[in-house]
Structures are given as structure tokens and as C-alpha cells.
Coordinates of C-alpha atoms and ligand atoms in Angstrom, one line a residue:
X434 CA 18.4 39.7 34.6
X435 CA 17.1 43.1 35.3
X436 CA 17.5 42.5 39.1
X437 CA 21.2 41.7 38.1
X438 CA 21.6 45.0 36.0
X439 CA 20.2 47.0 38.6
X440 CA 23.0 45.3 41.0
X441 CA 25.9 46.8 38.7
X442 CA 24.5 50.0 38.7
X443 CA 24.8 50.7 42.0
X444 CA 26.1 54.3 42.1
X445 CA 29.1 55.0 45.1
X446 CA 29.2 58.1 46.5
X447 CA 31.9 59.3 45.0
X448 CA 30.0 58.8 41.7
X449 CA 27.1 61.3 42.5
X450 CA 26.7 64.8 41.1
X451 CA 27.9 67.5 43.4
X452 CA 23.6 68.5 43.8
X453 CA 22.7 64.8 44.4
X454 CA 25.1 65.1 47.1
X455 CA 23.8 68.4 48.5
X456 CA 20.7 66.0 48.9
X457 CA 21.9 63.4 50.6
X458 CA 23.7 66.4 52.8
X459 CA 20.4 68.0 53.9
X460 CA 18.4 65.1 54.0
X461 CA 21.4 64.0 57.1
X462 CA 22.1 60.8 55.0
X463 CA 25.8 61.4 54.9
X464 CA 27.6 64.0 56.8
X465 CA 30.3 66.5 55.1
X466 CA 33.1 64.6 56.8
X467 CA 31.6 61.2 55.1
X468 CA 31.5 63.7 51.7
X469 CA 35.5 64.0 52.5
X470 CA 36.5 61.1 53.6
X471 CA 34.6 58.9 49.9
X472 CA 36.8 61.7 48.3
X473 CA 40.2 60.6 50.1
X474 CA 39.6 57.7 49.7
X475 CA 38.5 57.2 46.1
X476 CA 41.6 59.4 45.9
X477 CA 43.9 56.6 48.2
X478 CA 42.7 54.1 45.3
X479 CA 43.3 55.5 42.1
X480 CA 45.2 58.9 42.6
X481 CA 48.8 56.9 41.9
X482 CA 47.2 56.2 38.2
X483 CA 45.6 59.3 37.9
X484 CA 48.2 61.7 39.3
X485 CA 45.3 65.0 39.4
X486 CA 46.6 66.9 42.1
X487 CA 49.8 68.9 42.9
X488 CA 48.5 69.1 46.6
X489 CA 46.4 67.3 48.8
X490 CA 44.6 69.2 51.6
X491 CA 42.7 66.5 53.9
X492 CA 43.3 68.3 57.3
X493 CA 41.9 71.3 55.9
X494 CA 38.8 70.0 54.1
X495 CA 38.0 67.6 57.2
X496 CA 38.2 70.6 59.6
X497 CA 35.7 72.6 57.1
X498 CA 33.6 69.6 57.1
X499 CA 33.4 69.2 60.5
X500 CA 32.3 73.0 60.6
X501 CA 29.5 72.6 58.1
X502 CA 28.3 69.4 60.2
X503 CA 28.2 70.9 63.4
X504 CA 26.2 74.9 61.9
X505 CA 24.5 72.3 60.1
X506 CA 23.4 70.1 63.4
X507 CA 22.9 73.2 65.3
X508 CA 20.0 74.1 62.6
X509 CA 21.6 77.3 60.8
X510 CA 20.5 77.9 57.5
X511 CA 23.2 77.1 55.4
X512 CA 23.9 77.6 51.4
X513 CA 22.5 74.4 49.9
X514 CA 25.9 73.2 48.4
X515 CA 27.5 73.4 51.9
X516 CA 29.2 70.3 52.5
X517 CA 30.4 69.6 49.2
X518 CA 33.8 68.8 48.7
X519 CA 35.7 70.7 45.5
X520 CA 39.4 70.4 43.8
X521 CA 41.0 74.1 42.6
X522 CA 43.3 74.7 40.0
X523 CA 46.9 75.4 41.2
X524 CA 46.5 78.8 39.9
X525 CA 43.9 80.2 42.3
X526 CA 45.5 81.5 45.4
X527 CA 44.5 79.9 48.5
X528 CA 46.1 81.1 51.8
X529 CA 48.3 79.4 53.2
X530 CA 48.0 76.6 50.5
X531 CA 51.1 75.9 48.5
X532 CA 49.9 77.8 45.0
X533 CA 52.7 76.6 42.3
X534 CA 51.4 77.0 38.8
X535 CA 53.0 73.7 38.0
X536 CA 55.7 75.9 37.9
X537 CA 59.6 75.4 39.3
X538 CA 59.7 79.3 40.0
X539 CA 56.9 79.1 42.3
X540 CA 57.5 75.5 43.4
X541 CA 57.8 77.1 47.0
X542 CA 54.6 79.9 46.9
X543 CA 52.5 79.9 49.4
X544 CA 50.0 82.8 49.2
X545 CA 48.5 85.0 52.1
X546 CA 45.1 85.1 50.9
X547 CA 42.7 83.7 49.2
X548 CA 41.2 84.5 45.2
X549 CA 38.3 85.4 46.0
X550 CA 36.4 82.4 43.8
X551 CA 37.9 80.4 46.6
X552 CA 36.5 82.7 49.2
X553 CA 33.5 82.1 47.7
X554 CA 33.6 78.6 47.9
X555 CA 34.6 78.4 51.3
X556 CA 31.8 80.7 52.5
X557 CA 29.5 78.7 51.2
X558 CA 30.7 75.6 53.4
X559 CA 32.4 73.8 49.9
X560 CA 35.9 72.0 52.1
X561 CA 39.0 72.0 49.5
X562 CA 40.3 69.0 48.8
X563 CA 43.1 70.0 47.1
X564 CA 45.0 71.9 44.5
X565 CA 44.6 70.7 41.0
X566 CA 48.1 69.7 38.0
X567 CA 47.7 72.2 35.3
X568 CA 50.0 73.9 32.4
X569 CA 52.6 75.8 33.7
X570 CA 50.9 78.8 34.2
X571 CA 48.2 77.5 32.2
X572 CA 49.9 77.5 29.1
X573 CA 49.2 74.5 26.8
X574 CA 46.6 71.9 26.2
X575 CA 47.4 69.0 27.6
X576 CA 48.5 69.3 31.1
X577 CA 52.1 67.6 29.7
X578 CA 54.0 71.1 30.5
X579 CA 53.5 70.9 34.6
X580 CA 56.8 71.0 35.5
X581 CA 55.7 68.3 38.0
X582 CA 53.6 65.7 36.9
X583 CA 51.7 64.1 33.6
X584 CA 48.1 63.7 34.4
X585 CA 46.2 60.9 32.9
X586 CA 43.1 61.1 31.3
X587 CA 40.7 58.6 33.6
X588 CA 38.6 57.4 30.4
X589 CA 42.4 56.1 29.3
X590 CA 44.9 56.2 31.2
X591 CA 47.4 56.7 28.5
X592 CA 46.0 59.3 27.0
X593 CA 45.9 63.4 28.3
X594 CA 43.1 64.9 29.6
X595 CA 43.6 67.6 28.1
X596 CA 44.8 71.7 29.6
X597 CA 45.3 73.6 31.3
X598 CA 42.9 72.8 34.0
X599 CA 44.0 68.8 33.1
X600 CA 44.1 68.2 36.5
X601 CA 40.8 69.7 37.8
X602 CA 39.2 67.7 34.8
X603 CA 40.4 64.4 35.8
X604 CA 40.2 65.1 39.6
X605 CA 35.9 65.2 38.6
X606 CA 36.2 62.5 35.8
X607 CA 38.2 60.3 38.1
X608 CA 35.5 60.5 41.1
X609 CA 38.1 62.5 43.2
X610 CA 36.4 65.2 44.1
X611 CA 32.5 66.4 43.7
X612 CA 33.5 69.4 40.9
X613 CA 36.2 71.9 40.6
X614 CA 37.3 75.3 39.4
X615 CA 39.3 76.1 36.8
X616 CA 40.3 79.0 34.1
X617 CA 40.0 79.2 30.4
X618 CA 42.0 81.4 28.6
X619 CA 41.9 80.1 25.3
X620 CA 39.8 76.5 25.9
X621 CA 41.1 75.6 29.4
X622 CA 37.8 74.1 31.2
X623 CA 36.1 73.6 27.9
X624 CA 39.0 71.5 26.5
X625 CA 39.3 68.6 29.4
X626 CA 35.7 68.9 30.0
X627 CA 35.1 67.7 26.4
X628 CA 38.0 65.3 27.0
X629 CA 36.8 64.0 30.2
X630 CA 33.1 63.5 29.4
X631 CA 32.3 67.1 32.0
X632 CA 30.4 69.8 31.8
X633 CA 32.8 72.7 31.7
X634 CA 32.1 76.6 30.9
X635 CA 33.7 79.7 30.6
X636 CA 31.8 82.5 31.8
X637 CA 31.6 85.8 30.5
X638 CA 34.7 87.7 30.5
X639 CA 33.9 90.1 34.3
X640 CA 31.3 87.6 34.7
X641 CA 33.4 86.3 37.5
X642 CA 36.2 87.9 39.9
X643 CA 39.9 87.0 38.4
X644 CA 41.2 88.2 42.2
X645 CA 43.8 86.1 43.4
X646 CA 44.1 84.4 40.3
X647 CA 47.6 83.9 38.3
X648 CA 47.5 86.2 35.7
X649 CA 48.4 84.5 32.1
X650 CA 46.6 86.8 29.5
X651 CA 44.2 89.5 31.3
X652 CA 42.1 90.3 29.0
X653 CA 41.1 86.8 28.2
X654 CA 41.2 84.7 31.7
X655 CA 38.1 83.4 33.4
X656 CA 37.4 81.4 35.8
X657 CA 34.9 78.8 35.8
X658 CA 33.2 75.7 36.6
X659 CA 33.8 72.0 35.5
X660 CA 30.8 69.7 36.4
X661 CA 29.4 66.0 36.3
X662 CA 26.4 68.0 35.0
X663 CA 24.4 70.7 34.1
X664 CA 22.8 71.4 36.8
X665 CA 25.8 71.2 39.2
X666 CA 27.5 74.1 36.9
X667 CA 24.6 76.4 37.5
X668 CA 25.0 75.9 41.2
X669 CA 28.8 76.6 41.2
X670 CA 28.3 79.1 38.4
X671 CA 26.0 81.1 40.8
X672 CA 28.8 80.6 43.8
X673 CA 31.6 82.2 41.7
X674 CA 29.8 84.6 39.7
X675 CA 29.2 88.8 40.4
X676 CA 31.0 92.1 40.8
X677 CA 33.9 92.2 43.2
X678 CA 35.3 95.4 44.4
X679 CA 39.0 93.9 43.9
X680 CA 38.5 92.9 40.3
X681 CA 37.8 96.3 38.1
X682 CA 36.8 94.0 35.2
X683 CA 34.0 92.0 37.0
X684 CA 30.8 93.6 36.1
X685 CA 28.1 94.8 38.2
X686 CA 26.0 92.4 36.2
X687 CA 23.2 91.0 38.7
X688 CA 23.6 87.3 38.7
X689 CA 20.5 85.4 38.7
X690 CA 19.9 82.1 40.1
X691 CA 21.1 79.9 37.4
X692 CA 19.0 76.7 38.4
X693 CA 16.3 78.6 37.4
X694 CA 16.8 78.0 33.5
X695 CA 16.7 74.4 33.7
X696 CA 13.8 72.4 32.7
X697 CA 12.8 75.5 30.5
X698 CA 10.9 74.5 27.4
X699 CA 13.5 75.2 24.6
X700 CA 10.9 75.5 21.4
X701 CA 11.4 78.1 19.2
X702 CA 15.0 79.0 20.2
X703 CA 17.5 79.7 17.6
X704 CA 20.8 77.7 17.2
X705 CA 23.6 78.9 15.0
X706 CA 25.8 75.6 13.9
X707 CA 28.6 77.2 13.0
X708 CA 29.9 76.3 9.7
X709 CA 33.7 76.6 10.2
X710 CA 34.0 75.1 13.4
X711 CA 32.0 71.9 12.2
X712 CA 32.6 71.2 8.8
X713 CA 36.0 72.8 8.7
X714 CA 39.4 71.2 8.5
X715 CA 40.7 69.2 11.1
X716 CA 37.7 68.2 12.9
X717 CA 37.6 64.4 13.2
X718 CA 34.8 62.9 11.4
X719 CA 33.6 61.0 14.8
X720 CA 33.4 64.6 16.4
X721 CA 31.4 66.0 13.5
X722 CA 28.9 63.2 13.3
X723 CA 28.8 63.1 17.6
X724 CA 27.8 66.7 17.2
X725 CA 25.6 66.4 14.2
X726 CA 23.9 63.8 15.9
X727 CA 23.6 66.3 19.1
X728 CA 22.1 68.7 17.3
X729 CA 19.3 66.8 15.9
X730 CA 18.1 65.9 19.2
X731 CA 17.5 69.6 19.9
X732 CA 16.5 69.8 16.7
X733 CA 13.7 67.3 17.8
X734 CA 13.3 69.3 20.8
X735 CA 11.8 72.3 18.8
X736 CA 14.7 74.1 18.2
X737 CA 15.5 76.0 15.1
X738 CA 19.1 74.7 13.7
X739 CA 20.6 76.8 11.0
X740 CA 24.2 76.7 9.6
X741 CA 25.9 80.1 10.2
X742 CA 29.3 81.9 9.1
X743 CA 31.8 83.0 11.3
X744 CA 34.3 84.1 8.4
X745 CA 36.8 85.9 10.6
X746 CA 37.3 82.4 13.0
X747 CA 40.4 80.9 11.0
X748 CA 42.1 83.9 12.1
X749 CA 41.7 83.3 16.1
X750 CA 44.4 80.8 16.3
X751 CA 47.3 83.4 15.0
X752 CA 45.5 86.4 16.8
X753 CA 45.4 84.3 19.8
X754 CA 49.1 83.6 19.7
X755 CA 50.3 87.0 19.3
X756 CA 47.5 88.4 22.2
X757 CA 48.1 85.7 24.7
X758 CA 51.9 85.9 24.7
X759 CA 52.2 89.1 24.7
X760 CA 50.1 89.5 27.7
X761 CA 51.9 87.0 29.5
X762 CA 54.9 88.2 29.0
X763 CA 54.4 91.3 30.7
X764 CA 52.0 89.1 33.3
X765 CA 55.4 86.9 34.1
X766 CA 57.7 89.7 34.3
X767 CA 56.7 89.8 37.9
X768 CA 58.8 86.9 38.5
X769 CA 62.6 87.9 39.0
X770 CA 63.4 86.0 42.3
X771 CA 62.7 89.1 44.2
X772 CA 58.8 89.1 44.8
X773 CA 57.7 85.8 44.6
X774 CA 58.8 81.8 45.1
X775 CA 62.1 80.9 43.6
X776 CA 65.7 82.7 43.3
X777 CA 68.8 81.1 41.6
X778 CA 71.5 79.7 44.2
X779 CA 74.0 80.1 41.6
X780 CA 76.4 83.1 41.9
X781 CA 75.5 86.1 40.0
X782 CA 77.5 89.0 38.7
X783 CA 74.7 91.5 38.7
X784 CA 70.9 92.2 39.7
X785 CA 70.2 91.4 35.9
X786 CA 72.4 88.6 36.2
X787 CA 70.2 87.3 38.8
X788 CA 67.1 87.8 37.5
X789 CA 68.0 85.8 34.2
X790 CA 69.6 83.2 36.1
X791 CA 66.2 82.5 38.4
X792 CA 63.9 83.2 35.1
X793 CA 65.8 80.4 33.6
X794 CA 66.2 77.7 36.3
X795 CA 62.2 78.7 36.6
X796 CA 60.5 78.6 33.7
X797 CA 59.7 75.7 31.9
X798 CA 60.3 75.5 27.9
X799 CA 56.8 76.7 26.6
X800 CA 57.2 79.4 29.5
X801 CA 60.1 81.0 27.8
X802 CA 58.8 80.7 24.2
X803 CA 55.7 82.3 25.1
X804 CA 57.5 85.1 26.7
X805 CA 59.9 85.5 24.0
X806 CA 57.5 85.8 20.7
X807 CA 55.3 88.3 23.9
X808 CA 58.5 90.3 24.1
X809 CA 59.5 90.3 20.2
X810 CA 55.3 91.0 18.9
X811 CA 55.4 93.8 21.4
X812 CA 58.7 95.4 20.5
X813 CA 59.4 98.6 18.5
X814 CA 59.4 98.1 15.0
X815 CA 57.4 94.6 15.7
X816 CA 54.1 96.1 17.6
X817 CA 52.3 97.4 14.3
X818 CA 52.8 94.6 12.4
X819 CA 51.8 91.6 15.1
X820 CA 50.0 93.0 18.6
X821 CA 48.3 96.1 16.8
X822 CA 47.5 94.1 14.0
X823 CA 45.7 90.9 16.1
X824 CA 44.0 93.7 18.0
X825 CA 42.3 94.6 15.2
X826 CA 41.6 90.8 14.2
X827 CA 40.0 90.7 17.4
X828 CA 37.7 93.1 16.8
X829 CA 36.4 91.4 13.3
X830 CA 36.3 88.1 15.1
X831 CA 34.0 89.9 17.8
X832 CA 31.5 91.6 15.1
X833 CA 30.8 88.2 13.6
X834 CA 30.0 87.0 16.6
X835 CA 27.4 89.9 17.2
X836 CA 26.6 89.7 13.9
X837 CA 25.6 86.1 14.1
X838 CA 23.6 86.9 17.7
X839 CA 21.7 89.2 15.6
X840 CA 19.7 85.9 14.6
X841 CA 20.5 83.5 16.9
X842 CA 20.1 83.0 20.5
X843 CA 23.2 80.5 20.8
X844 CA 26.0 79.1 18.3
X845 CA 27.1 75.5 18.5
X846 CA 29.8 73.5 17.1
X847 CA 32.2 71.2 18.9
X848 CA 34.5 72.2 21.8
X849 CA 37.7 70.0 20.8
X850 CA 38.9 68.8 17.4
X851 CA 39.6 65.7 18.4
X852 CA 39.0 63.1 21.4
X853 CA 41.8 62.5 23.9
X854 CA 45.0 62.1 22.4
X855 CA 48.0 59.9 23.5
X856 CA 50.4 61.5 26.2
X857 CA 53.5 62.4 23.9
X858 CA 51.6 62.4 20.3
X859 CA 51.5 66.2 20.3
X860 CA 54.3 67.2 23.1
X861 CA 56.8 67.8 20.1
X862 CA 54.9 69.5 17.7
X863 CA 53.6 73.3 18.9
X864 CA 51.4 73.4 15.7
X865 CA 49.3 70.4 16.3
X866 CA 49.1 71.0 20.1
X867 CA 48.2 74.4 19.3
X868 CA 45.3 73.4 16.7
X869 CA 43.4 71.6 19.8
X870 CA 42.0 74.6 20.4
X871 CA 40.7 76.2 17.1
X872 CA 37.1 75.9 18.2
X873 CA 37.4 77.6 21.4
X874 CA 39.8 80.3 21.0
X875 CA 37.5 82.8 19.6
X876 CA 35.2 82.0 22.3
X877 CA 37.8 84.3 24.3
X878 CA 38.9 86.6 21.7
X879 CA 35.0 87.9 21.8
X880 CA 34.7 87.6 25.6
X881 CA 31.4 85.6 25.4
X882 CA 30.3 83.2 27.2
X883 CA 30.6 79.5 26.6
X884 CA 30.3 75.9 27.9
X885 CA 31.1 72.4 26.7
X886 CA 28.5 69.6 27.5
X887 CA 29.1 65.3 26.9
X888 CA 27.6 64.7 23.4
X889 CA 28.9 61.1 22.4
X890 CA 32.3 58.6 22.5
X891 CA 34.5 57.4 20.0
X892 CA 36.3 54.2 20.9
X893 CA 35.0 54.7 24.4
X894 CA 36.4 58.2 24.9
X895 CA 34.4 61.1 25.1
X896 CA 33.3 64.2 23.1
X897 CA 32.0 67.7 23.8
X898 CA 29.6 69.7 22.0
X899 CA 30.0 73.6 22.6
X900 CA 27.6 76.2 23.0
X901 CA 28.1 79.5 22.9
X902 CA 25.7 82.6 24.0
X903 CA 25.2 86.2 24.1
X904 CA 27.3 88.1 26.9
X905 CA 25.8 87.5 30.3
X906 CA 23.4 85.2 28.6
X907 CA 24.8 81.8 30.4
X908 CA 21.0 81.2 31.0
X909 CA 20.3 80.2 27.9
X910 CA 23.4 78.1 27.2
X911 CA 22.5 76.5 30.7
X912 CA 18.6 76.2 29.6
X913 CA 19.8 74.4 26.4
X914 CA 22.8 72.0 27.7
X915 CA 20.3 70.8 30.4
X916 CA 17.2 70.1 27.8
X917 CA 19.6 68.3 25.7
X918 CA 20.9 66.3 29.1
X919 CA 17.2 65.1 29.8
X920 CA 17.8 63.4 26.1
X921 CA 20.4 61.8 26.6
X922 CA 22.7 59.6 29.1
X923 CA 26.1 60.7 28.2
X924 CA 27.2 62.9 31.2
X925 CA 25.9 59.6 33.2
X926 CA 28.6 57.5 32.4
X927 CA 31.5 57.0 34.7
X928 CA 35.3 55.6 33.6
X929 CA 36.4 52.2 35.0
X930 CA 39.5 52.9 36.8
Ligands
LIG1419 N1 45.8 76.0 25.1 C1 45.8 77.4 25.1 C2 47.1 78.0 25.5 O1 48.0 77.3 25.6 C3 44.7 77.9 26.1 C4 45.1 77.7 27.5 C5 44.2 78.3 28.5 O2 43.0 78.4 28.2 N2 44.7 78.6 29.6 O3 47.3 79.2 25.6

């Protein structure tokens, strides 16, 4: 009986962590090609059902691997993780590497250079497997507005796996590559990593470089990790993060080596369970309990658990939605079929003409709505009243948060709402697509750090717990997650596909 239990067990490659990998890597078990080709070919037998990618880049990630193999044969030191294959969000510029958005109006962009996350990567041996479904432009929650294809969540295949970064979510969840990058501008890695049983976190805003990286809202982007686990975010944490001389916002914040953290005793820290995000409205009650459950175990762990206010946080989701579009809408002015990817074939009368004509052939619906309220909250007459107004919003929303780090080392609560919903439930209704994301929006608003991490199931599909930390402080969050990983076999289990 045990014998036969041990039999199903059995873990394929394509199964391991990104840093179990890295061992099998050093140790010469496997070479970085073999890493590639149990990618490809996990991807040949389930990528048809899972539809993660917008681009596949075999050639490219062989050739890489075939680099590391060889430095690695010839006995050069080499960064640990070198070898291990990753998936990027369509959004992150990668030379000479179709970069669309999952949008129509740059269906046909291929950019020059790489962001320099992706440089990053690279340098540190990681081959690209390909370029990951997202939003258009990273707008939504679900992945349902790429104007190319409807991602499925791989814990059920009917259902989304959430967005932006759907794509890079299931592309992990799904076995298809090792980890992957994405950005969260409102809930974007945190979202799909909660819906996809990952680890997911969004840095710091400057924590990491936003060069080469479509621009939605600027003050709120970041890029980050999504993981199998813990410890395989603090390894590609610590590739992406630090100051970059092409990104004025990144800060000049040392970065530390994140693997430190883990195993740290966690006794005596203080955990903020945030009252609003836990026992407010709309939270599903298997969520809540997932989370309550969660938090006992790091109660039991010698952590200090106390219910905290954040009174300003039913606010986020309309200060969000005036912020976000009206940043984008000046962010996606750049694209008039002059500059960039696609221009209208049809005749035009005028230069305006033309731009209007591409701008509409383009831009998918939520596109245009987003840059329409952007446009009308920023207008004369309407900027006091919305933009000047959420501004200030923002700033309350930030002061509880300080306010609350006055006595706690982290906050926690859950990252989605809800698990995985069906593809189609929410597509017509912008109110309850837009309510996925109450518990991470103010994450952004304040520009703190945050990460999601597998708590529980309900009806086999998965839920996130998030915890959020001090600026710069993704240590702690890190320390934590991991402790409570020891405890607990969540992040372990895999989807049938
Ligand atoms: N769902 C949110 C939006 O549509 C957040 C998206 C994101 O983080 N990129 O704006």
C-alpha cells in the first residue's frame, strides 16, 4: 500500500520547483537543454487545453540552453538558477521577440531590446520559453480581454485563471515552464497566483526596474515573480530586483539575498489581520475560513495575530479606477499608427482621421473605456472633482497603512474574493469583474510590497492568502510565507491535466 502510494507520487520534471531544478542542474543530473525540452514537451501535451502563451520561443531557449551547458561543462561559475527555463508576460519587451500586449494594435511589435527584467534573466543563464496571454495591456482580471486567446485555468479548465498575467499563472500552474514574470498593477501576479495555487508577489513599487515594460499606470506597475514556491520567489525576486540607471523610479535600495529569510524562526512577529479585507462584504465564506484557518497555523507558530482597521480601504476600488485610467490614457496615447505596431488600411481624410481610425481597429473594448473615463477624470472642469480628488484618497489609504505598520510587522487577509470563476460569468458585468480585486488594489495605491501564498481549496480549486509588509521589507513577507509553507502541503499539489 505505501510502496503503491509512493508509485503515484512520482514527481516529473516538469513538476519540480524552479530551485529543485537548479539542483538537479548542478549536480549534472539533467542538462538545461533536458530542462527545455520537459518544458516543450509538457507544453506539446497540454498547451491546446491550456492556451498560456501568445508565443513560443523553442529555438531561442534551446540555443540559451545549450550556452549554459557548455560555460557550465567548461567549469565557469555560473548564477545558481542558470539553466532554468522561465515564461514572460507579453508586456515585457524582449528583442527581437514579438511583444503584443494581447493587443490587435501591436499584433505585429517586435521590440529592439530587451526590459531589462528580461536582461536579467537572461544574464543569469534563465532560456525564455516564451511570451505569456495576458489583458490587453494588462487591463482586467481575468485574462478574457486578450484580443487573442482565452486562457484556462489548469486546476479547471473551464474556469479563468485569473489577470492580467493569466497566462504566466497557468503557464507555472500548468507545468509549462519552471516560473515566470509578470506585473501587478492593481492585483495582476497576486490575483492568478491565488487562482492558480502559486506563489506570486508584487514588489515594492522602484523595488524593481519597469524598463522595457508596457506602461499601463506608472505610478502603480511592478513587476514581479510567480512561483511554485516560496523559496523559488526569493531566487527570482533577487534576479529582478535593484536600482537601474534607465528606470528613475527604481530605488537604490541594496537588495539583499532573499533566501536568506527563509527558515527564520517567526516567534514574536506581529501580524495585522485586516478587518475589512477578511470579514468584509463579498469575501466568500470558503476564503475567509481558508485564511482563518491560515492564520492559526502561524498563530501556532508564535506569531502574534491581531485584527486591524484599514478604514480608508473601501475607497481603493473607486480611487483605483479614476488613477489607473487616467494614467493609461496618457500611457496609450503613444499609439497612433505612427510609432508603434499597427496603422489602419482604410482611407483616411486627415492625420487625425488616421489616428482614430488605427486607435479603433486597435484597441479592444475595455481599452477604449479605460481611456475614455482617463480622458473625461482628467479634463477641465472634471480633474478636481475625480483625479485630484482620488489623489488625495490615495494618500489616506497610504497613512493607514503606515499607521497600521506602526504595530505590526506584516498585514494579512486574502489576495482574491473568490476562487476561480467560470470563463464568461463576469465578462459582462465591469462591476463584478472589477470587485476581484478589492483586496489587492490598495496594495498598489500605497506602493508596498506584497505577495500571495496557497492557503487552502474549495471544490478542488485553490485559494491565496496575502501578506503584506513594510516598503522594502519583502524579507519578512518571504520569512513568513515560507514558515507557514513548512506547515503545510498546499503549494505541493499539482492539477491533473
Ligand atoms: N484588474 C485590475 C485592472 O484591470 C488590475 C490589473 C493589473 O494589475 N494589471 O486594472
Amino acid at each position: 500500500m505505501a510502496a503503491d502510494t509512493k508509485e503515484t507520487i512520482t514527481v516529473q520534471l516538469h513538476e519540480l520547483t524552479a530551485w529543485e531544478l537548479t539542483q538537479k542542474l548542478q549536480q549534472r543530473e539533467i542538462s538545461a537543454v533536458e530542462a527545455v525540452e520537459a518544458c516543450f514537451d509538457r507544453i506539446a501535451a497540454v498547451e491546446d487545453r491550456v492556451k498560456a502563451y501568445l508565443c513560443l520561443t523553442r529555438d531561442q531557449a534551446l540555443q540559451q540552453a545549450r550556452e549554459v551547458d557548455a560555460r557550465r561543462a567548461s567549469g565557469e561559475a555560473l548564477p545558481a538558477t542558470a539553466g532554468v527555463p522561465i515564461a514572460y508576460k507579453d508586456l515585457l519587451c524582449t528583442d527581437g521577440v514579438p511583444t503584443t500586449c494581447a493587443s490587435r494594435i501591436l499584433a505585429n511589435f517586435v521590440p529592439p531590446y530587451d526590459a531589462t527584467v528580461v536582461e536579467r534573466c537572461s544574464q543569469a543563464g534563465l532560456p525564455m520559453v516564451g511570451k505569456a496571454n495576458m489583458d490587453e495591456f494588462a487591463m482586467g482580471s481575468s485574462t478574457e480581454n486578450s484580443a487573442f486567446q482565452i486562457t484556462a485555468n489548469p486546476w479547471d479548465l473551464e474556469r479563468v485563471p485569473g489577470g492580467s498575467s493569466g497566462g504566466s499563472a497557468a503557464a507555472v500552474a500548468a507545468g509549462e515552464a519552471f516560473w515566470a514574470l509578470g506585473t501587478d498593477t492593481g492585483g495582476s501576479i497576486r490575483q492568478p497566483a491565488s487562482l492558480c495555487n502559486l506563489v506570486g508577489m508584487k514588489p515594492t513599487y522602484g523595488r524593481v526596474s519597469r524598463y522595457g515594460v508596457v506602461a499601463y499606470a506608472s505610478s502603480l506597475d511592478q513587476v514581479g515573480p510567480l512561483t511554485r514556491d516560496v523559496r523559488d520567489c526569493a531566487l527570482l525576486l533577487g534576479l529582478i530586483a535593484g536600482r537601474d540607471q534607465r528606470d528613475s523610479t527604481s530605488a537604490a535600495v541594496p537588495v539583499p539575498d532573499y533566501t536568506e529569510v527563509l527558515g527564520r524562526d517567526v516567534t514574536g512577529l506581529r501580524a495585522g489581520i485586516v478587518r475589512e479585507l477578511l470579514y468584509g462584504e463579498g469575501i466568500e465564506s470558503d476564503v475567509r475560513e481558508a485564511v482563518e484557518a491560515a492564520i492559526k497555523t502561524l498563530d501556532s507558530l508564535g506569531m502574534a495575530c491581531e485584527e486591524v482597521s484599514l478604514p480608508h480601504s473601501e475607497y481603493s476600488l473607486p480611487c483605483y479606477y479614476i488613477i489607473a485610467p487616467a494614467e493609461c490614457s496618457s500611457n496609450l496615447a503613444r499609439y497612433d499608427g505612427v510609432r508603434y505596431g499597427h496603422r489602419t488600411e482604410r482611407e483616411t481624410t486627415s492625420v487625425y482621421d488616421m489616428f482614430a481610425k488605427t486607435r479603433e481597429e486597435g484597441f479592444g473594448d475595455e481599452v477604449k473605456l479605460r481611456i475614455i473615463k482617463g480622458t473625461y477624470v482628467l479634463s477641465a472642469g472634471y480633474y478636481d472633482a475625480y483625479y485630484r480628488k482620488a489623489l488625495q484618497v490615495r494618500t489616506l489609504i497610504k497613512r493607514d497603512f503606515e499607521q497600521a505598520f506602526e504595530r505590526f510587522d506584516l498585514l494579512i487577509c486574502p489576495t482574491s474574493p473568490s476562487v476561480a470563476f467560470r470563463i464568461g460569468e463576469k465578462a459582462d458585468d465591469p462591476l463584478a469583474m472589477k470587485l476581484a480585486d478589492i483586496c489587492t488594489l490598495p496594495i498598489n495605491l500605497a506602493g508596498i510590497p506584497a505577495m500571495s501564498v496557497p492557503c487552502g481549496f474549495s471544490g478542488g480549486l485553490p485559494i491565496g492568502m496575502q501578506l503584506m509588509g513594510k516598503p522594502f521589507d519583502e524579507p519578512t513577507l518571504l520569512q513568513v510565507a515560507y514558515a507557514y509553507e513548512q506547515s503545510c502541503d498546499w503549494h505541493r499539489r499539482r492539477p491533473a491535466l
